[in-house]
Structures are given as C-alpha cells and as structure tokens.
Short mmCIF file of C-alpha atoms in Angstrom, two decimals:
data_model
loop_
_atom_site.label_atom_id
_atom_site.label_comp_id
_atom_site.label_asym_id
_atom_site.label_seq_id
_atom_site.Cartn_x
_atom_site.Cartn_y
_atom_site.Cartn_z
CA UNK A 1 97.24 31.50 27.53
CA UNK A 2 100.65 30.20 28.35
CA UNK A 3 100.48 31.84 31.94
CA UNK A 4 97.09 30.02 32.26
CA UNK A 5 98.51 26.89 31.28
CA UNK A 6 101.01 27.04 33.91
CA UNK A 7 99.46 28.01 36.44
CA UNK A 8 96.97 25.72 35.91
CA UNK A 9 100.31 22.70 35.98
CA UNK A 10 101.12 23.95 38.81
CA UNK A 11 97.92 23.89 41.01
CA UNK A 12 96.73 21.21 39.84
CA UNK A 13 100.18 19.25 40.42
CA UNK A 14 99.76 20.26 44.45
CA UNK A 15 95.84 18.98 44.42
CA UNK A 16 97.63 15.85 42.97
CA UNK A 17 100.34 15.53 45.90
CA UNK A 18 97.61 16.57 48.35
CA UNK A 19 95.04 13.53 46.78
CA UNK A 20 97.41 10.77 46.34
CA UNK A 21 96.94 10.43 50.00
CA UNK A 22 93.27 9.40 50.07
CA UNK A 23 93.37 7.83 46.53
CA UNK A 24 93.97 4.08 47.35
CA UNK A 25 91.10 4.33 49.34
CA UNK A 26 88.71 6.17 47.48
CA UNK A 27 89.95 3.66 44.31
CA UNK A 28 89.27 0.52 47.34
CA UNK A 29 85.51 2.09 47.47
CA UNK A 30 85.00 1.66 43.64
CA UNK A 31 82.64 -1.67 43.83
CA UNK A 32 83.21 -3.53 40.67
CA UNK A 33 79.49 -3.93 39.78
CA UNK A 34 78.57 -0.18 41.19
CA UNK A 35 79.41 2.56 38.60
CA UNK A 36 79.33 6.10 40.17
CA UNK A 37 78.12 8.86 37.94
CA UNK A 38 78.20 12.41 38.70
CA UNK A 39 77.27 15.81 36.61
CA UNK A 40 77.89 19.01 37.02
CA UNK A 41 75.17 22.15 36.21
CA UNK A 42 76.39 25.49 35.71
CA UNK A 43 75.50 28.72 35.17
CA UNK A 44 76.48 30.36 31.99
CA UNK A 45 79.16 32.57 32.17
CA UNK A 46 81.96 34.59 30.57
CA UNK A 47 85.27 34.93 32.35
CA UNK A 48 86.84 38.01 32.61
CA UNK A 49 90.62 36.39 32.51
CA UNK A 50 91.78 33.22 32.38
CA UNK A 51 92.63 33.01 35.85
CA UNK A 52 89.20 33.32 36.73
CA UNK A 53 88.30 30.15 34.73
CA UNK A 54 91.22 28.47 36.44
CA UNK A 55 89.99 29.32 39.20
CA UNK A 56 86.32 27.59 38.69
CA UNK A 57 87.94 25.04 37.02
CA UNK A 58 89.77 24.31 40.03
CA UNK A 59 86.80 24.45 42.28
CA UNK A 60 84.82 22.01 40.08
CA UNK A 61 87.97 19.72 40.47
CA UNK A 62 88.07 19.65 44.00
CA UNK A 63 84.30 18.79 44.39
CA UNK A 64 83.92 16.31 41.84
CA UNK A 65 87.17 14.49 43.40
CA UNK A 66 85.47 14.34 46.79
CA UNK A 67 82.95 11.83 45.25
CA UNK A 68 85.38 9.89 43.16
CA UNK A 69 83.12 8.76 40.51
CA UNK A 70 84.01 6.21 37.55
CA UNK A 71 81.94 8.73 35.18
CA UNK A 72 81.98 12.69 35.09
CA UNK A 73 79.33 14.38 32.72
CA UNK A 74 79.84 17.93 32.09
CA UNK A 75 76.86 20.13 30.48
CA UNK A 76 76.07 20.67 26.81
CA UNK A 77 78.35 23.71 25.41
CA UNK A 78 80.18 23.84 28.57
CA UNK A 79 83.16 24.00 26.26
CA UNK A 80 82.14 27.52 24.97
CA UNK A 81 82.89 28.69 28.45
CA UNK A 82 86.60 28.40 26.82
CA UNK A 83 85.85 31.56 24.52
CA UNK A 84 86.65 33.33 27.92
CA UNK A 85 90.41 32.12 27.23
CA UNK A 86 90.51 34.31 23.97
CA UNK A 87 91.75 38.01 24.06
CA UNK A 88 88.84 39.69 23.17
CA UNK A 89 86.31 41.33 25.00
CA UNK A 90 83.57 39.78 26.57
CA UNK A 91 81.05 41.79 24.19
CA UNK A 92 82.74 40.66 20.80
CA UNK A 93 82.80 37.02 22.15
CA UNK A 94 78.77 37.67 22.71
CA UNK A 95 77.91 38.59 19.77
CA UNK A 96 79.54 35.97 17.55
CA UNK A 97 80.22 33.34 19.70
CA UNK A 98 80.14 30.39 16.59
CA UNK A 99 82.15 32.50 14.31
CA UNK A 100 84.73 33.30 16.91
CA UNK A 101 84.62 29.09 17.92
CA UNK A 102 85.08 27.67 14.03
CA UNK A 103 87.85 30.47 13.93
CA UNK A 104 89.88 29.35 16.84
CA UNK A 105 88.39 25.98 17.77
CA UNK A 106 91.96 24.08 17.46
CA UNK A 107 93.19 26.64 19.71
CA UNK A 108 90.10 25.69 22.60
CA UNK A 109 90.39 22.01 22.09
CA UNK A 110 94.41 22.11 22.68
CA UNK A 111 94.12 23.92 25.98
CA UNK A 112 90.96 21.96 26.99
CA UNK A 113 92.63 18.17 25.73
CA UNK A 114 95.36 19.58 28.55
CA UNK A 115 92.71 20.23 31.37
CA UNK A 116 91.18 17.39 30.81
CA UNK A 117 94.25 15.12 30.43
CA UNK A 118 95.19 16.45 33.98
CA UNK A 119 91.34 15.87 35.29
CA UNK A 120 91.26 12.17 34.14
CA UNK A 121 95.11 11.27 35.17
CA UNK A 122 94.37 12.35 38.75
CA UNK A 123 90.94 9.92 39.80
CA UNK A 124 88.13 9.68 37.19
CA UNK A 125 87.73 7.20 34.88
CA UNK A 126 86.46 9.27 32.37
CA UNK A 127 84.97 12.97 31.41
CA UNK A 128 82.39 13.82 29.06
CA UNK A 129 84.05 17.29 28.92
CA UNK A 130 80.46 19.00 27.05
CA UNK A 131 80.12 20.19 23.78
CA UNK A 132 81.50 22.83 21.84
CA UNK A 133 79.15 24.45 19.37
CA UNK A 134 80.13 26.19 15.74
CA UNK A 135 78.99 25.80 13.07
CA UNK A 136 78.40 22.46 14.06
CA UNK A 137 78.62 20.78 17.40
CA UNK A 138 81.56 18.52 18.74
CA UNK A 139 81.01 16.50 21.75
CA UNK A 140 84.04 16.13 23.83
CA UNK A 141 85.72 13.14 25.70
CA UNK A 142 88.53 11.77 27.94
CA UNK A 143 89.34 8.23 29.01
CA UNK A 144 92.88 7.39 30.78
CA UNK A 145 94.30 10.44 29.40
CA UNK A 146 93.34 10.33 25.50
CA UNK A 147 90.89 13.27 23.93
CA UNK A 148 88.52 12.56 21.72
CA UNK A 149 86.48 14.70 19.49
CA UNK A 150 83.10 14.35 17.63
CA UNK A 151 80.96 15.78 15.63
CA UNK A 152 78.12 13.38 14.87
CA UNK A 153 75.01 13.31 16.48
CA UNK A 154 75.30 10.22 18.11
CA UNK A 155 78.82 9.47 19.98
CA UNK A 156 79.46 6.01 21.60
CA UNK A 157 82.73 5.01 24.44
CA UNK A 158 83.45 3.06 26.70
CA UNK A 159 84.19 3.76 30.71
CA UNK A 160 85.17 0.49 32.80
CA UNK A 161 83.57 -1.98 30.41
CA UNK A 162 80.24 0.28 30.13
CA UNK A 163 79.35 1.35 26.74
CA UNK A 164 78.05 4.86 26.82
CA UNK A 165 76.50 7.18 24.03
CA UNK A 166 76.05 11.03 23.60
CA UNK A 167 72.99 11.73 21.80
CA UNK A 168 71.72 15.03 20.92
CA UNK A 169 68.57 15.30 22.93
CA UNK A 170 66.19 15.96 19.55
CA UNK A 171 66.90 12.64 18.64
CA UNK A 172 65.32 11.32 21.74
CA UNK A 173 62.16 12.29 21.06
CA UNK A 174 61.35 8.84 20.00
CA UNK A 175 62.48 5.63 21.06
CA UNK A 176 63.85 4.76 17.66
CA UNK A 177 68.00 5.98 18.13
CA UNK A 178 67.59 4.91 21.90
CA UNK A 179 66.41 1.37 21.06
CA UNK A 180 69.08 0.92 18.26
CA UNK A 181 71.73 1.52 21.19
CA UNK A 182 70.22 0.05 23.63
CA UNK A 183 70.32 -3.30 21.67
CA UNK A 184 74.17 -2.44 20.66
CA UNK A 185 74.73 -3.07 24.31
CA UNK A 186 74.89 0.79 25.43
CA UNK A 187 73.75 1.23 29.10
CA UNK A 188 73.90 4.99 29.17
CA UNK A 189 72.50 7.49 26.80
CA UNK A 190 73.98 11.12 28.08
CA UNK A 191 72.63 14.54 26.79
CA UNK A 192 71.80 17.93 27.83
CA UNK A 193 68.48 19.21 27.04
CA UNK A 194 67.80 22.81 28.59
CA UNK A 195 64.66 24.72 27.57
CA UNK A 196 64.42 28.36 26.29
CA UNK A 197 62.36 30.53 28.84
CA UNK A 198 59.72 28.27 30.20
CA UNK A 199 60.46 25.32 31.95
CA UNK A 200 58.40 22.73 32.23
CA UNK A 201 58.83 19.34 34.25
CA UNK A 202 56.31 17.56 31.43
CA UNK A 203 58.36 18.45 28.83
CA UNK A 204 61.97 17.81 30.74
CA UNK A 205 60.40 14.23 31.54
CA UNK A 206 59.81 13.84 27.58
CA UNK A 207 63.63 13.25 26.82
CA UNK A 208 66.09 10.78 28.14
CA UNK A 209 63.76 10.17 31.27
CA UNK A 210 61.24 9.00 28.82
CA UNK A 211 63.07 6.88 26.85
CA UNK A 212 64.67 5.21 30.57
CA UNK A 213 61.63 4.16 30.90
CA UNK A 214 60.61 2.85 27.73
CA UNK A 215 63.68 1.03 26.30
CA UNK A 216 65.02 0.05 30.36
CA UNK A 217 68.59 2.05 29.81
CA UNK A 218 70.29 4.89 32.52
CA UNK A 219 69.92 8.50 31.07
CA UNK A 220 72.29 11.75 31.91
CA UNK A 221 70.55 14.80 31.23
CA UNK A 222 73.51 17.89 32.23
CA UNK A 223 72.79 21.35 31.33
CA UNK A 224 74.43 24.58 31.66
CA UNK A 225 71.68 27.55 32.58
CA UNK A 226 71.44 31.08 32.36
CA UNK A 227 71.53 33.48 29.23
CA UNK A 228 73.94 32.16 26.45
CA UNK A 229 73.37 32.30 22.74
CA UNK A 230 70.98 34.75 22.73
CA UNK A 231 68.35 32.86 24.52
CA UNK A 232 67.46 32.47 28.25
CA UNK A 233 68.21 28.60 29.03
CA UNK A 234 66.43 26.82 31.56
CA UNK A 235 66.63 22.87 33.02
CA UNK A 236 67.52 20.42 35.29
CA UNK A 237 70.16 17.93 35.46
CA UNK A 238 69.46 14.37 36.38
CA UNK A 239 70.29 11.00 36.20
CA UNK A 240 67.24 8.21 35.25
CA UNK A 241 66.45 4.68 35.15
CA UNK A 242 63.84 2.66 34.77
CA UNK A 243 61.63 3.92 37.93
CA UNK A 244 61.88 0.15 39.63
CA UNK A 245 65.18 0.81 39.99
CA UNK A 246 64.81 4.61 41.24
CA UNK A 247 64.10 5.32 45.19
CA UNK A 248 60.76 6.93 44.97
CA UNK A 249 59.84 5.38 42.05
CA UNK A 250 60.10 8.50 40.30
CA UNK A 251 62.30 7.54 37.47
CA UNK A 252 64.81 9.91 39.13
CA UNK A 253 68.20 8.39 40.74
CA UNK A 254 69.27 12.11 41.18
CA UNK A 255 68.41 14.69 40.29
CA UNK A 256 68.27 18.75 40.72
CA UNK A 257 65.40 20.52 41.88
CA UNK A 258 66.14 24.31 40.67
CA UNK A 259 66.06 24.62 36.96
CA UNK A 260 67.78 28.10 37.20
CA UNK A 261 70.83 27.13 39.73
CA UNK A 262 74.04 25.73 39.98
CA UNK A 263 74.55 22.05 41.31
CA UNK A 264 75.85 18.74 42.07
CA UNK A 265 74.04 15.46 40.72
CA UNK A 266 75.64 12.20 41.66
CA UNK A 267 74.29 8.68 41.80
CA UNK A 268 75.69 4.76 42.38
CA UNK A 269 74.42 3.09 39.25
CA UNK A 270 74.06 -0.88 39.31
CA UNK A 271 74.55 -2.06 36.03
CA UNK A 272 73.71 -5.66 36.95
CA UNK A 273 70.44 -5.41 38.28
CA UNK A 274 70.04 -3.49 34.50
CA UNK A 275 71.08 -6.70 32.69
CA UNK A 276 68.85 -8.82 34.93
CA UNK A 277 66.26 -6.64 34.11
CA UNK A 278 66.29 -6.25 30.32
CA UNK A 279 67.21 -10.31 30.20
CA UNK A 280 64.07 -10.85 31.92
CA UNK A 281 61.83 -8.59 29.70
CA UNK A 282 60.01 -10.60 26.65
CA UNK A 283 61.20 -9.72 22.75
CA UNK A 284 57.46 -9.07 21.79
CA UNK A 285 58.54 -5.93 20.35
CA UNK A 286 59.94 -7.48 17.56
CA UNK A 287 56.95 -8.65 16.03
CA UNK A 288 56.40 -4.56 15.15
CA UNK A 289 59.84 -3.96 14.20
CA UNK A 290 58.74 -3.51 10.35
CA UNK A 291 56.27 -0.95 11.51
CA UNK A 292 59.12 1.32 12.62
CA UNK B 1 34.20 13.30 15.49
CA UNK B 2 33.55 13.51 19.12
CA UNK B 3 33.98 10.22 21.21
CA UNK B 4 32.29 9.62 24.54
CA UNK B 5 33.90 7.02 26.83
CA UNK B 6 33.34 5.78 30.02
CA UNK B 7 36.06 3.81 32.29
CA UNK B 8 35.76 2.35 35.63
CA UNK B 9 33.75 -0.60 36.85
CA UNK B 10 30.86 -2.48 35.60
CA UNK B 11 28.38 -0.66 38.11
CA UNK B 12 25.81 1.81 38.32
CA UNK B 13 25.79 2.57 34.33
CA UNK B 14 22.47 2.53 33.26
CA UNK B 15 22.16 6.48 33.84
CA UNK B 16 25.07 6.38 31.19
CA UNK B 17 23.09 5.20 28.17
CA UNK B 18 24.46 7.32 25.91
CA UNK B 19 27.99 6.81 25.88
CA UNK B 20 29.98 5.52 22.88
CA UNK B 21 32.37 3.43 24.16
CA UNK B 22 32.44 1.72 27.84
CA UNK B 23 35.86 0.14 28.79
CA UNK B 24 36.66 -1.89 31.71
CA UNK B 25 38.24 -5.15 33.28
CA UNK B 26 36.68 -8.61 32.34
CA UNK B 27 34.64 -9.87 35.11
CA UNK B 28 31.83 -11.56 33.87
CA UNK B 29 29.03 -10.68 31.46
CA UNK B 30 28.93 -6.61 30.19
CA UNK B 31 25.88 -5.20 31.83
CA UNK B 32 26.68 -1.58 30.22
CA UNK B 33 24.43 -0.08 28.00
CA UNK B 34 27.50 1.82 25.73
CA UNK B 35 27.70 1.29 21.88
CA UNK B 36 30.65 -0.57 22.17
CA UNK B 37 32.09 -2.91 25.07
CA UNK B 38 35.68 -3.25 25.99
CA UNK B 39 36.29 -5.49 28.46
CA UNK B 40 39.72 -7.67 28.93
CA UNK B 41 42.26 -9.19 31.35
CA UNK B 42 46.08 -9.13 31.25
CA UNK B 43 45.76 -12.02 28.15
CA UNK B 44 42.54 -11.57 26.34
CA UNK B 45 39.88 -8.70 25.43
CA UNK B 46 36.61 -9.02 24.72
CA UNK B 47 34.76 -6.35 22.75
CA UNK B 48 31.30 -6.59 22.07
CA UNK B 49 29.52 -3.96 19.78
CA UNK B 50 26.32 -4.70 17.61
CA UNK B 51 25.51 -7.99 18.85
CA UNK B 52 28.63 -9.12 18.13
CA UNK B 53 31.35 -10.31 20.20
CA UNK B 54 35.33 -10.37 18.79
CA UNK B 55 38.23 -11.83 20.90
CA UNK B 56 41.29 -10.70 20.91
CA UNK B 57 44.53 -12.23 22.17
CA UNK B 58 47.75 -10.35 22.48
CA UNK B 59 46.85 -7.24 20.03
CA UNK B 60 44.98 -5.96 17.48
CA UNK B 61 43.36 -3.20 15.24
CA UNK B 62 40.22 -2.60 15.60
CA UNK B 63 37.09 0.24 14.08
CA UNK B 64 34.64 2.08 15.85
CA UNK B 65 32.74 3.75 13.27
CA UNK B 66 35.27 5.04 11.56
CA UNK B 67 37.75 5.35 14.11
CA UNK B 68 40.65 3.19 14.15
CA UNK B 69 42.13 2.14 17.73
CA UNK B 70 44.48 -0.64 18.99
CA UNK B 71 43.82 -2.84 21.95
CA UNK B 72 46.68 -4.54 23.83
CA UNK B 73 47.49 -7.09 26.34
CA UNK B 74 50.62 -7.53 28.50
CA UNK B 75 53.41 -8.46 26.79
CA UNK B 76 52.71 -6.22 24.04
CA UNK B 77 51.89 -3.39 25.61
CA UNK B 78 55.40 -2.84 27.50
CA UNK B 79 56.97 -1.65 24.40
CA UNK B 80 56.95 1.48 22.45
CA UNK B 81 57.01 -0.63 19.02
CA UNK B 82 53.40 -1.53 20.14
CA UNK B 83 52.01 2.20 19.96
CA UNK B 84 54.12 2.96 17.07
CA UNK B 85 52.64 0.05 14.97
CA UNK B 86 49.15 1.55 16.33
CA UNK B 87 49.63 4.79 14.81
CA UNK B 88 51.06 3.68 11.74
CA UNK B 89 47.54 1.83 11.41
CA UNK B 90 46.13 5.24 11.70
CA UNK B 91 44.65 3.92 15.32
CA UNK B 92 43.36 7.80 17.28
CA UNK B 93 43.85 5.64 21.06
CA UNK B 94 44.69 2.37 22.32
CA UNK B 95 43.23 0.32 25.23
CA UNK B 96 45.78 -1.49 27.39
CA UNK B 97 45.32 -4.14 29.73
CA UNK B 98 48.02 -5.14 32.62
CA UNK B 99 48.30 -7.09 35.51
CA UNK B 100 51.21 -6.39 38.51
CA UNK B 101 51.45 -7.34 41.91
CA UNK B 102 54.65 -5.50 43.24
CA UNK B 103 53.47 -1.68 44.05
CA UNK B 104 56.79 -0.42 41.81
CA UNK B 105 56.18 -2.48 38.78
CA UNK B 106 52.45 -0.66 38.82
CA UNK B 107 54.44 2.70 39.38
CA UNK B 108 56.28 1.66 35.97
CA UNK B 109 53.25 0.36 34.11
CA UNK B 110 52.35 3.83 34.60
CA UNK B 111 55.04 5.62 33.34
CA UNK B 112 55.35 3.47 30.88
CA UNK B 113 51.82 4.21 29.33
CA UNK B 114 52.58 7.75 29.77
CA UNK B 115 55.80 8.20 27.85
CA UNK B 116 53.65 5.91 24.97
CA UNK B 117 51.03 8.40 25.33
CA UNK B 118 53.64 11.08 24.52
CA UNK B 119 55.89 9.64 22.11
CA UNK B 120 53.33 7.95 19.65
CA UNK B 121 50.61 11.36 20.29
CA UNK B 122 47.95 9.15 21.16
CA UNK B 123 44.96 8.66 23.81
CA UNK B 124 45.92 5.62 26.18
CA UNK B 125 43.36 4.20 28.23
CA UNK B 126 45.12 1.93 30.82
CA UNK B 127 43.26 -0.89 32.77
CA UNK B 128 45.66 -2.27 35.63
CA UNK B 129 44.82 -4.87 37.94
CA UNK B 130 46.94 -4.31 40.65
CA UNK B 131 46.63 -7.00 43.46
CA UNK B 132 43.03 -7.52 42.51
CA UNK B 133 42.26 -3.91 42.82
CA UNK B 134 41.70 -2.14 39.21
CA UNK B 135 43.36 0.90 38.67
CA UNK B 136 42.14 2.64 35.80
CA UNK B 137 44.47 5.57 33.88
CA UNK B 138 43.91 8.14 30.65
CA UNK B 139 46.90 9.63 28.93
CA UNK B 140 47.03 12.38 26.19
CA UNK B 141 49.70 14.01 24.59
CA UNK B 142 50.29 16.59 27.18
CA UNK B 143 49.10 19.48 25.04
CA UNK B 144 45.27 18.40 25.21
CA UNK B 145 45.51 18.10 29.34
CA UNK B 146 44.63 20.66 31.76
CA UNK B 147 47.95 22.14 32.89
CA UNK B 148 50.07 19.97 30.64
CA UNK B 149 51.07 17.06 32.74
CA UNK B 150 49.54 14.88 29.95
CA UNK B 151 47.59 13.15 32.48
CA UNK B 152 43.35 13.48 32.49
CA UNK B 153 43.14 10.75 35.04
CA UNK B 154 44.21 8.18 37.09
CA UNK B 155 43.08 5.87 40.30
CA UNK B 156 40.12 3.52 41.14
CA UNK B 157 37.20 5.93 40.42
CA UNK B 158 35.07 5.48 37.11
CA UNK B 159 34.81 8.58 34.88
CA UNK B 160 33.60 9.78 31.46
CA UNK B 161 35.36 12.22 29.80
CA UNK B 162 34.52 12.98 25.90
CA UNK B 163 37.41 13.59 23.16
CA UNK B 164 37.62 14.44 19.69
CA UNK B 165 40.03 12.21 17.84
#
C-alpha cells in the first residue's frame, strides 16, 4: 500500500510538471457559461497488484486531462475496484466483496481521498469518484481538493456555481425526487444505472434520460460493465438533456454506443440556454401538485 | 373490457361503424360514426357521445362507460404532474392535444408523451399539429408493445388498434 502510494506521488508529480505547460491554456478555453462534462465507462475488473491499478489509474488521468473538463463522473461502484489494493486474493475478494468493503472501508477511502486529492489539484474542477458499496452504498466526491463521503440516496454539490445531485437511479423512476431538485435549483442529476444480462435501449431511456426530458434538467448516466457482484452488468453511459437542446434531437448530448465496452463520454453543457428554457416553461403543473 | 379506437383524420370512416371511440383534431363538425367523439385543438376539446356535446378547456376527467380517461390541452399536458393526477383519478389513457411549429419542439412533444406513457403506465394518444400537418402518436407502457419500444404508432396515417384497459 505504502509502495503504491508512492509511486503513485511520484508519477503523478511528473504528469503535473509535464501539464503545467498547457494548463493556462486549457484553463483560457473554460467558457464561463459552457460547463464541460466528461465520464468514464469501464470494464469491471480485479487488479492483480496495486501497480496495476496505478497503472489504469494513470491512464484514465492522462485521457480525461486531455479534455480538461469542469466535471468528471466516474461509474457506480467504481470504488470497489479499490478491493484490488487489499492483500488477499482475487478469489476471497470475489466472493465477499461487501463484507471485505464494511471491514476495511476506512482503509479504501484514505488511499482513494489521496488519488483523488491529486486528480482534482492538477485540472478538474471536480470528481464524482463512484460509489463504494457495503452494506450500504457511499457515493464519493472531490472539489478543490476536499473528499466527501455519503451515504444517502440522494447527494447534492456544487462544481463552479452548478448545483449537482447523485441519485440512485431507482429513485428516478418517477419524476417525483427529480422535480423536488430540479426546483432546488439542481441542473444535473448524475447516476449509474447498468442492467443485469439483457440490455435494452427502452429500458436505459426510462431513467435519467426520461426524467431530462420531463422535468428540462442534464442527466449523467456512468456505468462500470462486465461481471461484478455476481451478476453480468450491462449499459451505456451518456449524458442527456432536454432533446431541443441535443444535436439529433435524440435526447442524447453524448453518449456510448456499446453497452458491453470501455469508453469516453464527454459533452459542452450550456447551462444558460437551460435557465432560459425552464424560465420560459408555464407553472401549470402546480395546479396537480396535491395529486402527487 | 376491450376498447376499440380509431385515430387519424375525419375521412373515409363510415366502413368503421363499429368503433368505440374515434379521436382526432377539431376541424369542423364530427362526421364519424364512433360511440364517442374526441375532437380538440391545442386549447379546447370537444367530445361528443350520446347526443351530447361537453367542452373542455385545459383538462379534465372524463367516463366512457365505465372507463375513466383524462383529456389534455397544451399547457397541461407538458408536465408529468398532469398524467400523475390522471392516474390517481383511476383514468386507463389520456388524450393530448398540442400544437408546435419548430420541427425540434415536435421531436420533444414526442418524447415527452412517451416518458408520460412510461412513468404514469398509461395509454397516451397524442394529437400534434405540427405546421398545419397533424401528426398523430399512441404510447403504452413498453411492456404491451411489439418489441418493447413502448411505441404502437406514430406519423400522419389513421389507424385502429383495440386495447384492453
């Protein structure tokens, strides 16, 4: 762990030497009214050393820095990829991955409040650093170097004056949580909803893309794939808004294609044109508020 | 109990006598021959059944032997509080009504209708005039569509389709 942790110092102190370069202009290119959002899917899996998880770790950090974004969203339980940091073998880790997490979850969040410390000191405005999940699950976040944990449902912060929640995708089935924020001045709603064995882009579009459309707020949908707790996950990251504001008029800023691959999702959000939509938009709703 | 509708256009229906309930955008007169008459614009809807004709402006509940269903204008219509306050009157499908001129703000009104469609689990039958052309649109819950895109139709073309609500 402690060689890890150095190591990791001392790489990540040359990618900072190496970036400080290009870093007044890639801070010149942040707009003020553009807010640059980018997630990361991954395929599930357990590390054989630390040093391998450095490794990836580092990767990761070098792509996401090309893009310099004010946001980075990294999947639901990407944080049990940390198990791999433990000293016990990859089987034992496999087979009781939540007992083994309540057991040395201080441990995990120490060495991953370091990574991420590094991460957000170096470009990004912030990191939703994924969940970890026990016996319950914590959702994980850094701004300008502080860590913060959670482990309620519904988790709201702030990135460069944009007020952002982390919602567990079953409570955005319904537009009831999502309209609550939305009307607390939240922007973004962030979750990861993967499905077990069948994936279907219906049901995908029945989450935070759904409720984009039908409260006018920008969803994050990140998700780690491949075979973890048991269960075969499948899904696609992406990044919605109400489909006026999307391209094709798809709903769809960005998003992934493969729901069984690794990949890059970025997209130039425009929070503006969002307020000049919803102030535009009649109230009538409220007339039905007692009915919900 | 199994419901027979018929959307599209006010043309050509006589063959379709026996059809339950005929919905479409308010031109003039109905000249259907369905049990009951839904016919509306972006503000108001007319339904006509047994001789007698009821206005509606904005929203309402209304009963087809039986069968509960909301009808909606606009405004109204936009939001998911509308559908929710439909189902919560026990309403089995709601007729919308919508006007849009700018080709993405019909691409919306058509999401829109089907997330409602999926959220609140009921039937939406959307009427859309879209630059003066009518665009009609069915949405289920996407368990009761063919292939599951929760979708049964959508475009200019008139069709009858019979559910059991």
């Amino acid at each position: 762990m402690i060689f890890f942790r150095r190591s990791l110092k001392r790489e990540l102190s040359k990618v900072t030497e190496l970036l400080k370069v290009d870093r007044g202009s890639l801070w010149r290119e942040k707009q003020k009214n553009r807010f640059r959002v980018l997630t990361y899917q991954i395929e599930y899996n357990l590390f054989r050393n630390p040093m391998d998880m450095f490794v990836f770790l580092s990767i990761i950090l070098r792509e996401i820095f090309r893009y310099a974004p004010n946001l980075v969203v990294l999947p639901r339980f990407f944080t049990n990829l940390f198990l791999s940091l433990l000293p016990f073998s990859k089987r034992k880790i496999r087979d009781n991955p939540f007992s083994l997490v309540e057991k040395y979850k201080d441990v995990i969040f120490e060495e991953y409040a370091e990574i991420l410390k590094i991460f957000s000191s170096i470009c990004i405005s912030g990191i939703f650093g994924g969940t970890l999940k026990g016996s319950s699950e914590y959702a994980i976040f850094a701004i300008d170097e502080e860590f913060i944990i959670s482990d309620k449902d519904v988790f709201t912060f702030n990135v460069d004056d944009v007020k952002i929640a982390y919602v567990k995708p079953e409570l955005l089935k319904d537009f009831k949580v999502a309209r609550k924020l939305q009307e607390a001045g939240v922007r973004m709603i962030i979750t990861g909803e993967s499905f077990v064995d069948e994936f279907n882009i219906w049901k995908a579009k029945s989450g935070v893309w759904a409720r984009s459309q039908s409260v006018g707020i920008f969803g994050v949908n990140s998700v780690m794939v491949g075979r973890y707790f048991g269960k075969n996950h499948k899904g696609i990251s992406f990044i919605s808004a109400p489909s006026i504001f999307t391209k094709n008029n798809d709903g769809f800023v960005a998003k992934l294609n493969e729901p069984e691959k690794r990949g890059i999702v970025v997209a130039d959000l425009y929070l503006d044109s969002l307020e000049e939509f919803l102030a535009k938009q009649p109230k009538t709703y409220k007339k039905y508020r007692s009915f919900t | 109990m199994n419901v027979k509708f018929y959307i599209g256009p006010q043309v050509g229906i006589y063959e379709f006598d026996d059809v339950d309930i005929g919905i479409s955008w308010y031109e003039n007169v109905p000249v259907f021959k369905a049990n009951m008459i839904i016919l509306g614009t972006e503000k108001v809807v007319h339904v006509f059944f047994e001789d007698v004709e009821e206005i509606v402006e904005d929203s309402a509940i209304l009963d087809y032997r039986g069968v509960a269903f909301a009808v909606g204008t606009s405004n109204d219509v936009i939001y998911p509080e509308f559908f929710h306050y439909a189902k919560s009157n026990r309403a089995k499908f709601v007729v919308i009504y919508e006007k849009v001129e700018d080709p993405s703000w019909f691409m919306y009104s058509k999401h829109r209708a089907w997330v409602h469609s999926q959220e609140s689990g009921l039937y939406v039958f959307s009427v859309v005039d879209f630059n003066g052309n009518i665009k009609y649109g069915v949405y289920s819950p996407y368990e009761f569509s063919d292939k599951n895109p929760g979708i049964i139709i959508e475009g200019g073309a008139p069709h009858i389709l019979e559910v059991e609500l």
